[in-house]
Structures are given as C-alpha cells and as structure tokens.
Amino acid sequence: QSALTQPASVSGSPGQSITISCTGTSSDVGTYNLVSWYQQHPGKAPKLMIYEVSKRPSGVSNRFSGSKSGNTASLTISGLQAEDEADYYCCSYAGSTIVWVFGGGTKLTVL
Amino acid sequence: QVQLQESGPGLVKPSETLSLTCTVSGGSISNYYWSWIRQPPGEGLEWIGYIYYSGSTNYNPSLKSRVTISVDTSKNQFSLKLRSVTAADTAIYYCARDRCTSCFSGSFDPWGQGTLVTVSS
C-alpha cells in the first residue's frame, strides 16, 4: 500500500502558525475519521499529538490542532516554539485488509 | 503510568529470524491492543501488526507471510518474530499500545523507547 503524502519539510518563525498536510485517498483518510499525528524528536520515540482527526491527548498543548477535508488531513501548530522543531508523522486507518498506513514524515524547522 | 520496553538481539544474520519481546510495566496487558512499528534509519514509520491480549492478530499485508506476533499475559509481554530477514529489515523496532480500551483506534500511546536491529552477516 502507498504511504500517505506529506511535505518533506515546513518551516516557520517563533510565534507563527504552520500547517502540515497529509494526503491520502478515499480508501483511507477520506473514509475514516481515524487519523492520528505523531511528533518525533531526534533519537526519541514518536509521541501521540492528535488522534481521531482532531482530539488531543491530555498533556498535549492546545497549540496543536487537527482537521480533515476530503482526502487530506492537516496538523496546525500555532504560536510556534523552538521545542516544536521535530519530525511529524500522520497515520490513518486504511480498511480491514491494509489496516494502518503512515505518512512519509515532515521535518519542521523553527527559524 | 504504563511503560513499554523492547528487548532482543541487536544483530541478526540474513535469512534468520528476528525475535523481539516487549515488556509492559505499570499496568496490565489485558483489554488493550498492542502493536509493533518499525523505522529504518533515517526513514519513516511502518506498522507491522497488532495483537489483542486475547491473542487475535492482524498484520501489514506486505509483511504478513513472514510475521508472527504472540502474547504472554502471565508475563505481561508480547513478542514479534520476523522470518527470513534481509538488510531491508534493518530498523528501529518500537512496541506501542493503542490508547483505546478494548478497541483499536490506531492511536499509539505510549511507545517503547525502540531497539535497533541490524541485519548483517
């Protein structure tokens, strides 16, 4: 199965907002509200930031928000901070046969 | 809180079987789905498969013919076996729990710290 499509990199200055897109198909993102987002700092395990498209786990800053339109999900980070610099991955359910597929990852640089 | 720890050999020879165990501490393995996810060095994440504490499993179709995931509830552990490995299987292997109790939402939380497995002769 194909990975979900994410931009390789995005950047923003402290205090700004950025959005990372995650494009799938009608077989995954477009059909199921089971999209999650993960933050990964170098040498660390991924951390869940958003689940079920737009829900935030307890302890995750409300500067992180998620949404979906058609076959594309998005992660928005507002009020960028230096510690937000990391790789971000989206993940979606893709049906009972393929099950779960990840995006290729996006490197966020805080300028 | 629940913590996960992967263990197993860091070096496996080509054509042999990769075996890893994930030990769950701070909580019970019951009533949750448990996954293995891997990440080749410098690359993205790939879901390998999951097991429910009762033993039901589901695998990534691209790996299904070579993968077995099992659970030992008495030890609060679950395990991964990947047969006939090649250099392409070199990766950091993570174990993770689904945050949903008794359901699988693909919301992996928490994760283990990961263990690097290198396939080389």
Short mmCIF file of C-alpha atoms in Angstrom, two decimals, chain B:
data_model
loop_
_atom_site.label_atom_id
_atom_site.label_comp_id
_atom_site.label_asym_id
_atom_site.label_seq_id
_atom_site.Cartn_x
_atom_site.Cartn_y
_atom_site.Cartn_z
CA GLN B 1 1.91 5.09 34.19
CA VAL B 2 2.29 2.29 31.66
CA GLN B 3 5.78 1.81 30.28
CA LEU B 4 6.96 -0.43 27.46
CA GLN B 5 10.45 -1.85 26.97
CA GLU B 6 11.70 -3.73 23.92
CA SER B 7 14.38 -6.39 24.26
CA GLY B 8 16.18 -8.78 21.95
CA PRO B 9 19.29 -9.23 19.81
CA GLY B 10 20.63 -6.13 18.10
CA LEU B 11 22.24 -8.13 15.29
CA VAL B 12 20.59 -10.82 13.16
CA LYS B 13 22.09 -12.69 10.21
CA PRO B 14 20.39 -12.62 6.80
CA SER B 15 17.82 -15.39 6.29
CA GLU B 16 17.45 -15.92 10.05
CA THR B 17 14.58 -14.94 12.36
CA LEU B 18 14.36 -11.63 14.19
CA SER B 19 12.84 -12.07 17.66
CA LEU B 20 11.88 -9.23 19.98
CA THR B 21 9.89 -9.01 23.21
CA CYS B 22 8.04 -6.03 24.65
CA THR B 23 7.57 -5.98 28.42
CA VAL B 24 4.69 -3.95 29.80
CA SER B 25 5.09 -2.44 33.27
CA GLY B 26 2.90 -0.16 35.37
CA GLY B 27 -0.30 -1.66 34.02
CA SER B 28 -1.95 -4.80 32.71
CA ILE B 29 -1.66 -6.10 29.18
CA SER B 30 -5.34 -7.00 29.33
CA ASN B 31 -8.05 -5.15 27.43
CA TYR B 32 -5.70 -3.41 25.02
CA TYR B 33 -4.31 -3.81 21.52
CA TRP B 34 -0.51 -3.92 21.23
CA SER B 35 1.44 -3.11 18.08
CA TRP B 36 4.89 -3.39 16.59
CA ILE B 37 6.06 -0.48 14.43
CA ARG B 38 9.45 -0.09 12.76
CA GLN B 39 11.54 2.72 11.35
CA PRO B 40 14.54 2.14 9.07
CA PRO B 41 17.39 4.53 9.91
CA GLY B 42 16.60 7.99 8.56
CA GLU B 43 13.25 6.87 7.16
CA GLY B 44 9.57 6.87 8.08
CA LEU B 45 7.37 4.63 10.21
CA GLU B 46 5.84 1.32 9.15
CA TRP B 47 3.13 -0.51 11.09
CA ILE B 48 3.97 -4.21 11.35
CA GLY B 49 0.96 -5.62 13.14
CA TYR B 50 -1.06 -5.82 16.32
CA ILE B 51 -2.25 -8.36 18.85
CA TYR B 52 -5.13 -8.13 21.30
CA TYR B 53 -4.50 -9.52 24.78
CA SER B 54 -6.82 -12.40 23.91
CA GLY B 55 -4.48 -13.41 21.09
CA SER B 56 -6.24 -12.14 17.97
CA THR B 57 -3.86 -10.58 15.47
CA ASN B 58 -3.70 -8.51 12.31
CA TYR B 59 -0.64 -7.89 10.16
CA ASN B 60 0.60 -5.50 7.49
CA PRO B 61 -0.06 -7.34 4.19
CA SER B 62 3.46 -6.52 3.00
CA LEU B 63 4.95 -8.48 5.92
CA LYS B 64 2.18 -10.95 6.68
CA SER B 65 3.92 -14.01 5.22
CA ARG B 66 6.95 -13.54 7.50
CA VAL B 67 5.48 -12.14 10.74
CA THR B 68 4.10 -13.69 13.90
CA ILE B 69 3.05 -11.68 16.96
CA SER B 70 2.23 -13.53 20.17
CA VAL B 71 1.26 -12.58 23.73
CA ASP B 72 2.06 -13.98 27.17
CA THR B 73 -0.39 -12.45 29.61
CA SER B 74 1.21 -14.21 32.60
CA LYS B 75 4.42 -12.29 31.95
CA ASN B 76 2.74 -9.08 30.70
CA GLN B 77 4.70 -9.42 27.48
CA PHE B 78 4.11 -9.67 23.76
CA SER B 79 6.57 -10.70 21.11
CA LEU B 80 7.50 -10.29 17.45
CA LYS B 81 9.04 -12.85 15.14
CA LEU B 82 10.09 -11.85 11.63
CA ARG B 83 11.40 -14.69 9.50
CA SER B 84 13.84 -14.75 6.58
CA VAL B 85 15.22 -11.29 7.26
CA THR B 86 17.28 -9.26 4.81
CA ALA B 87 19.17 -5.97 5.07
CA ALA B 88 15.89 -4.20 4.27
CA ASP B 89 14.61 -5.27 7.68
CA THR B 90 17.29 -3.23 9.45
CA ALA B 91 15.34 -0.74 11.54
CA ILE B 92 14.46 0.62 14.95
CA TYR B 93 11.64 -1.57 16.21
CA TYR B 94 9.08 0.00 18.54
CA CYS B 95 6.32 -1.58 20.56
CA ALA B 96 3.28 0.55 21.34
CA ARG B 97 -0.16 0.35 22.92
CA ASP B 98 -3.39 1.63 21.46
CA ARG B 99 -4.84 4.27 23.76
CA CYS B 100 -8.37 2.91 23.32
CA THR B 101 -9.51 0.34 25.89
CA SER B 102 -10.85 -2.81 24.22
CA CYS B 103 -10.82 -1.19 20.78
CA PHE B 104 -8.23 -0.34 18.14
CA SER B 105 -8.12 3.26 17.02
CA GLY B 106 -4.59 3.44 15.66
CA SER B 107 -3.74 5.98 18.35
CA PHE B 108 -0.45 4.58 19.53
CA ASP B 109 0.28 5.74 23.06
CA PRO B 110 2.55 5.02 24.83
CA TRP B 111 5.56 3.77 22.87
CA GLY B 112 8.64 1.90 23.98
CA GLN B 113 11.99 3.60 23.51
CA GLY B 114 12.77 1.43 20.49
CA THR B 115 15.54 -1.02 19.76
CA LEU B 116 17.81 -1.01 16.72
CA VAL B 117 18.05 -4.33 14.93
CA THR B 118 20.71 -4.65 12.25
CA VAL B 119 20.59 -7.45 9.70
CA SER B 120 24.13 -8.30 8.64
CA SER B 121 26.41 -11.28 8.32
#
